[in-house]
Amino acid sequence: MKKSLNIVSIVVLAGFLVLIRAFEHTLFYDPLLSFFEVDYKSMPLPQMDTFALQTGVALRFLLNTIISLAIIWQVFKDKEIIKFSLLLYSLLFVLFFMIFSFIIFTSEESSGHFVLFYVRRFLIQPLFLLLLVPAFYFQKYKTQ
């Protein structure tokens, strides 16, 4: 019973991640969503409110992080893993957000969009969760 409740909670939390993605256009200000759907390599960045964009990206990262940490907790039930994950998420956020901001403020007409696309993707998608769960699983169960 406890294991099935655990699985249901993981599925519900993953559903929240899907909902964030499904409603990204209405929940967050991000003119880059539509920009990267077209042939962006030869176009200049669209006009945008950089503060609102940065706020939206940071909020989305925060929501994804909270849900991701809850999933990691449901999988491992280990406070040390959560502490390490929180530290890692914090450090990666600072690093990627600084790179993201630097690119936004210094991007020329059509350069740096490829890097911007991937840096932004790490900030707005729960990719760290997909990296951390297998890594922690390997670490926890391989060493036993």
PDB file of C-alpha atoms in Angstrom:
ATOM      1  CA  MET A   1       0.000   0.000   0.000  1.00  0.00           C
ATOM      2  CA  LYS A   2       2.773   2.406   0.955  1.00  0.00           C
ATOM      3  CA  LYS A   3       4.716   1.662  -2.242  1.00  0.00           C
ATOM      4  CA  SER A   4       1.677   2.248  -4.458  1.00  0.00           C
ATOM      5  CA  LEU A   5       0.963   5.542  -2.691  1.00  0.00           C
ATOM      6  CA  ASN A   6       4.578   6.529  -3.318  1.00  0.00           C
ATOM      7  CA  ILE A   7       4.228   5.726  -7.039  1.00  0.00           C
ATOM      8  CA  VAL A   8       0.973   7.669  -7.276  1.00  0.00           C
ATOM      9  CA  SER A   9       2.584  10.702  -5.655  1.00  0.00           C
ATOM     10  CA  ILE A  10       5.503  10.545  -8.122  1.00  0.00           C
ATOM     11  CA  VAL A  11       3.060  10.354 -11.031  1.00  0.00           C
ATOM     12  CA  VAL A  12       1.067  13.319  -9.662  1.00  0.00           C
ATOM     13  CA  LEU A  13       4.236  15.370  -9.201  1.00  0.00           C
ATOM     14  CA  ALA A  14       5.367  14.486 -12.729  1.00  0.00           C
ATOM     15  CA  GLY A  15       1.907  15.595 -13.861  1.00  0.00           C
ATOM     16  CA  PHE A  16       2.571  18.999 -12.304  1.00  0.00           C
ATOM     17  CA  LEU A  17       5.744  19.261 -14.390  1.00  0.00           C
ATOM     18  CA  VAL A  18       3.702  18.443 -17.481  1.00  0.00           C
ATOM     19  CA  LEU A  19       1.112  21.086 -16.542  1.00  0.00           C
ATOM     20  CA  ILE A  20       3.835  23.724 -16.176  1.00  0.00           C
ATOM     21  CA  ARG A  21       4.982  22.856 -19.689  1.00  0.00           C
ATOM     22  CA  ALA A  22       1.442  22.725 -21.081  1.00  0.00           C
ATOM     23  CA  PHE A  23       0.511  26.167 -19.747  1.00  0.00           C
ATOM     24  CA  GLU A  24       3.889  27.857 -20.223  1.00  0.00           C
ATOM     25  CA  HIS A  25       2.448  30.444 -22.620  1.00  0.00           C
ATOM     26  CA  THR A  26      -0.125  31.637 -20.102  1.00  0.00           C
ATOM     27  CA  LEU A  27       1.847  31.243 -16.865  1.00  0.00           C
ATOM     28  CA  PHE A  28       5.139  32.894 -17.827  1.00  0.00           C
ATOM     29  CA  TYR A  29       6.238  35.870 -19.870  1.00  0.00           C
ATOM     30  CA  ASP A  30       8.634  34.428 -22.432  1.00  0.00           C
ATOM     31  CA  PRO A  31       8.758  35.872 -25.950  1.00  0.00           C
ATOM     32  CA  LEU A  32      11.557  33.421 -26.679  1.00  0.00           C
ATOM     33  CA  LEU A  33       9.065  30.535 -26.713  1.00  0.00           C
ATOM     34  CA  SER A  34       7.684  31.612 -30.080  1.00  0.00           C
ATOM     35  CA  PHE A  35      11.051  32.961 -31.250  1.00  0.00           C
ATOM     36  CA  PHE A  36      12.696  29.542 -31.017  1.00  0.00           C
ATOM     37  CA  GLU A  37       9.795  27.897 -32.892  1.00  0.00           C
ATOM     38  CA  VAL A  38      10.834  29.655 -36.130  1.00  0.00           C
ATOM     39  CA  ASP A  39      14.145  29.833 -37.977  1.00  0.00           C
ATOM     40  CA  TYR A  40      15.812  31.852 -35.227  1.00  0.00           C
ATOM     41  CA  LYS A  41      19.423  31.419 -36.355  1.00  0.00           C
ATOM     42  CA  SER A  42      19.307  34.327 -38.798  1.00  0.00           C
ATOM     43  CA  MET A  43      16.948  36.618 -36.860  1.00  0.00           C
ATOM     44  CA  PRO A  44      17.643  39.181 -34.155  1.00  0.00           C
ATOM     45  CA  LEU A  45      16.178  38.603 -30.717  1.00  0.00           C
ATOM     46  CA  PRO A  46      12.631  39.931 -30.367  1.00  0.00           C
ATOM     47  CA  GLN A  47      11.877  43.070 -28.380  1.00  0.00           C
ATOM     48  CA  MET A  48      11.246  42.022 -24.811  1.00  0.00           C
ATOM     49  CA  ASP A  49      10.987  43.170 -21.241  1.00  0.00           C
ATOM     50  CA  THR A  50      14.193  41.607 -19.921  1.00  0.00           C
ATOM     51  CA  PHE A  51      13.212  41.970 -16.263  1.00  0.00           C
ATOM     52  CA  ALA A  52       9.882  40.200 -16.869  1.00  0.00           C
ATOM     53  CA  LEU A  53      11.664  37.517 -18.899  1.00  0.00           C
ATOM     54  CA  GLN A  54      14.246  36.933 -16.171  1.00  0.00           C
ATOM     55  CA  THR A  55      11.519  36.856 -13.518  1.00  0.00           C
ATOM     56  CA  GLY A  56       9.495  34.345 -15.525  1.00  0.00           C
ATOM     57  CA  VAL A  57      12.496  32.105 -16.135  1.00  0.00           C
ATOM     58  CA  ALA A  58      13.488  32.254 -12.454  1.00  0.00           C
ATOM     59  CA  LEU A  59       9.926  31.483 -11.324  1.00  0.00           C
ATOM     60  CA  ARG A  60       9.675  28.568 -13.709  1.00  0.00           C
ATOM     61  CA  PHE A  61      13.028  27.222 -12.489  1.00  0.00           C
ATOM     62  CA  LEU A  62      11.845  27.565  -8.885  1.00  0.00           C
ATOM     63  CA  LEU A  63       8.592  25.684  -9.551  1.00  0.00           C
ATOM     64  CA  ASN A  64      10.412  22.935 -11.448  1.00  0.00           C
ATOM     65  CA  THR A  65      12.994  22.708  -8.661  1.00  0.00           C
ATOM     66  CA  ILE A  66      10.411  22.362  -5.898  1.00  0.00           C
ATOM     67  CA  ILE A  67       8.560  19.641  -7.783  1.00  0.00           C
ATOM     68  CA  SER A  68      11.807  17.919  -8.759  1.00  0.00           C
ATOM     69  CA  LEU A  69      13.008  17.886  -5.152  1.00  0.00           C
ATOM     70  CA  ALA A  70       9.669  16.412  -4.101  1.00  0.00           C
ATOM     71  CA  ILE A  71      10.086  13.663  -6.702  1.00  0.00           C
ATOM     72  CA  ILE A  72      13.644  12.982  -5.549  1.00  0.00           C
ATOM     73  CA  TRP A  73      12.354  12.770  -1.972  1.00  0.00           C
ATOM     74  CA  GLN A  74       9.630  10.315  -2.980  1.00  0.00           C
ATOM     75  CA  VAL A  75      12.158   8.138  -4.789  1.00  0.00           C
ATOM     76  CA  PHE A  76      14.954   8.081  -2.189  1.00  0.00           C
ATOM     77  CA  LYS A  77      13.570   9.358   1.167  1.00  0.00           C
ATOM     78  CA  ASP A  78      17.056  10.601   2.050  1.00  0.00           C
ATOM     79  CA  LYS A  79      17.699  14.036   3.594  1.00  0.00           C
ATOM     80  CA  GLU A  80      21.347  14.075   2.495  1.00  0.00           C
ATOM     81  CA  ILE A  81      20.347  13.575  -1.132  1.00  0.00           C
ATOM     82  CA  ILE A  82      17.822  16.408  -0.827  1.00  0.00           C
ATOM     83  CA  LYS A  83      20.408  18.720   0.744  1.00  0.00           C
ATOM     84  CA  PHE A  84      22.930  17.912  -1.961  1.00  0.00           C
ATOM     85  CA  SER A  85      20.280  18.322  -4.681  1.00  0.00           C
ATOM     86  CA  LEU A  86      19.236  21.690  -3.294  1.00  0.00           C
ATOM     87  CA  LEU A  87      22.845  22.848  -3.248  1.00  0.00           C
ATOM     88  CA  LEU A  88      23.375  21.579  -6.775  1.00  0.00           C
ATOM     89  CA  TYR A  89      20.169  23.192  -8.060  1.00  0.00           C
ATOM     90  CA  SER A  90      21.174  26.488  -6.420  1.00  0.00           C
ATOM     91  CA  LEU A  91      24.660  26.499  -7.885  1.00  0.00           C
ATOM     92  CA  LEU A  92      23.449  25.495 -11.328  1.00  0.00           C
ATOM     93  CA  PHE A  93      20.739  28.144 -11.241  1.00  0.00           C
ATOM     94  CA  VAL A  94      23.250  30.872 -10.428  1.00  0.00           C
ATOM     95  CA  LEU A  95      25.629  29.681 -13.137  1.00  0.00           C
ATOM     96  CA  PHE A  96      23.057  29.219 -15.895  1.00  0.00           C
ATOM     97  CA  PHE A  97      21.083  32.340 -14.969  1.00  0.00           C
ATOM     98  CA  MET A  98      24.227  34.466 -15.156  1.00  0.00           C
ATOM     99  CA  ILE A  99      25.068  32.992 -18.569  1.00  0.00           C
ATOM    100  CA  PHE A 100      21.455  33.478 -19.709  1.00  0.00           C
ATOM    101  CA  SER A 101      21.435  37.110 -18.562  1.00  0.00           C
ATOM    102  CA  PHE A 102      24.815  37.799 -20.137  1.00  0.00           C
ATOM    103  CA  ILE A 103      23.646  36.435 -23.489  1.00  0.00           C
ATOM    104  CA  ILE A 104      20.364  38.374 -23.353  1.00  0.00           C
ATOM    105  CA  PHE A 105      22.115  41.663 -22.619  1.00  0.00           C
ATOM    106  CA  THR A 106      25.049  41.234 -25.003  1.00  0.00           C
ATOM    107  CA  SER A 107      23.529  39.303 -27.912  1.00  0.00           C
ATOM    108  CA  GLU A 108      24.162  40.865 -31.283  1.00  0.00           C
ATOM    109  CA  GLU A 109      21.767  40.749 -34.201  1.00  0.00           C
ATOM    110  CA  SER A 110      21.984  37.014 -34.853  1.00  0.00           C
ATOM    111  CA  SER A 111      24.814  35.584 -32.786  1.00  0.00           C
ATOM    112  CA  GLY A 112      24.638  33.481 -29.665  1.00  0.00           C
ATOM    113  CA  HIS A 113      21.100  32.236 -30.235  1.00  0.00           C
ATOM    114  CA  PHE A 114      22.155  28.606 -30.312  1.00  0.00           C
ATOM    115  CA  VAL A 115      23.830  28.888 -26.896  1.00  0.00           C
ATOM    116  CA  LEU A 116      20.897  30.942 -25.575  1.00  0.00           C
ATOM    117  CA  PHE A 117      18.485  28.226 -26.690  1.00  0.00           C
ATOM    118  CA  TYR A 118      20.272  25.515 -24.681  1.00  0.00           C
ATOM    119  CA  VAL A 119      21.075  27.596 -21.603  1.00  0.00           C
ATOM    120  CA  ARG A 120      17.436  28.697 -21.441  1.00  0.00           C
ATOM    121  CA  ARG A 121      16.332  25.090 -21.889  1.00  0.00           C
ATOM    122  CA  PHE A 122      18.329  24.020 -18.821  1.00  0.00           C
ATOM    123  CA  LEU A 123      16.613  26.784 -16.854  1.00  0.00           C
ATOM    124  CA  ILE A 124      13.019  26.200 -17.952  1.00  0.00           C
ATOM    125  CA  GLN A 125      12.909  22.409 -18.289  1.00  0.00           C
ATOM    126  CA  PRO A 126      13.388  19.882 -15.460  1.00  0.00           C
ATOM    127  CA  LEU A 127      16.460  18.390 -17.139  1.00  0.00           C
ATOM    128  CA  PHE A 128      18.434  18.235 -13.899  1.00  0.00           C
ATOM    129  CA  LEU A 129      15.847  15.815 -12.523  1.00  0.00           C
ATOM    130  CA  LEU A 130      16.476  13.494 -15.465  1.00  0.00           C
ATOM    131  CA  LEU A 131      20.187  13.607 -14.683  1.00  0.00           C
ATOM    132  CA  LEU A 132      20.039  13.406 -10.901  1.00  0.00           C
ATOM    133  CA  VAL A 133      17.639  10.500 -10.328  1.00  0.00           C
ATOM    134  CA  PRO A 134      19.735   7.947 -12.250  1.00  0.00           C
ATOM    135  CA  ALA A 135      22.948   9.344 -10.741  1.00  0.00           C
ATOM    136  CA  PHE A 136      21.630   9.096  -7.180  1.00  0.00           C
ATOM    137  CA  TYR A 137      20.158   5.668  -7.868  1.00  0.00           C
ATOM    138  CA  PHE A 138      23.500   4.428  -9.155  1.00  0.00           C
ATOM    139  CA  GLN A 139      25.335   6.018  -6.218  1.00  0.00           C
ATOM    140  CA  LYS A 140      22.953   4.691  -3.587  1.00  0.00           C
ATOM    141  CA  TYR A 141      22.458   1.149  -4.822  1.00  0.00           C
ATOM    142  CA  LYS A 142      25.790   0.496  -6.520  1.00  0.00           C
ATOM    143  CA  THR A 143      27.725   1.165  -3.295  1.00  0.00           C
ATOM    144  CA  GLN A 144      25.666  -1.300  -1.232  1.00  0.00           C
TER     145      GLN A 144
END
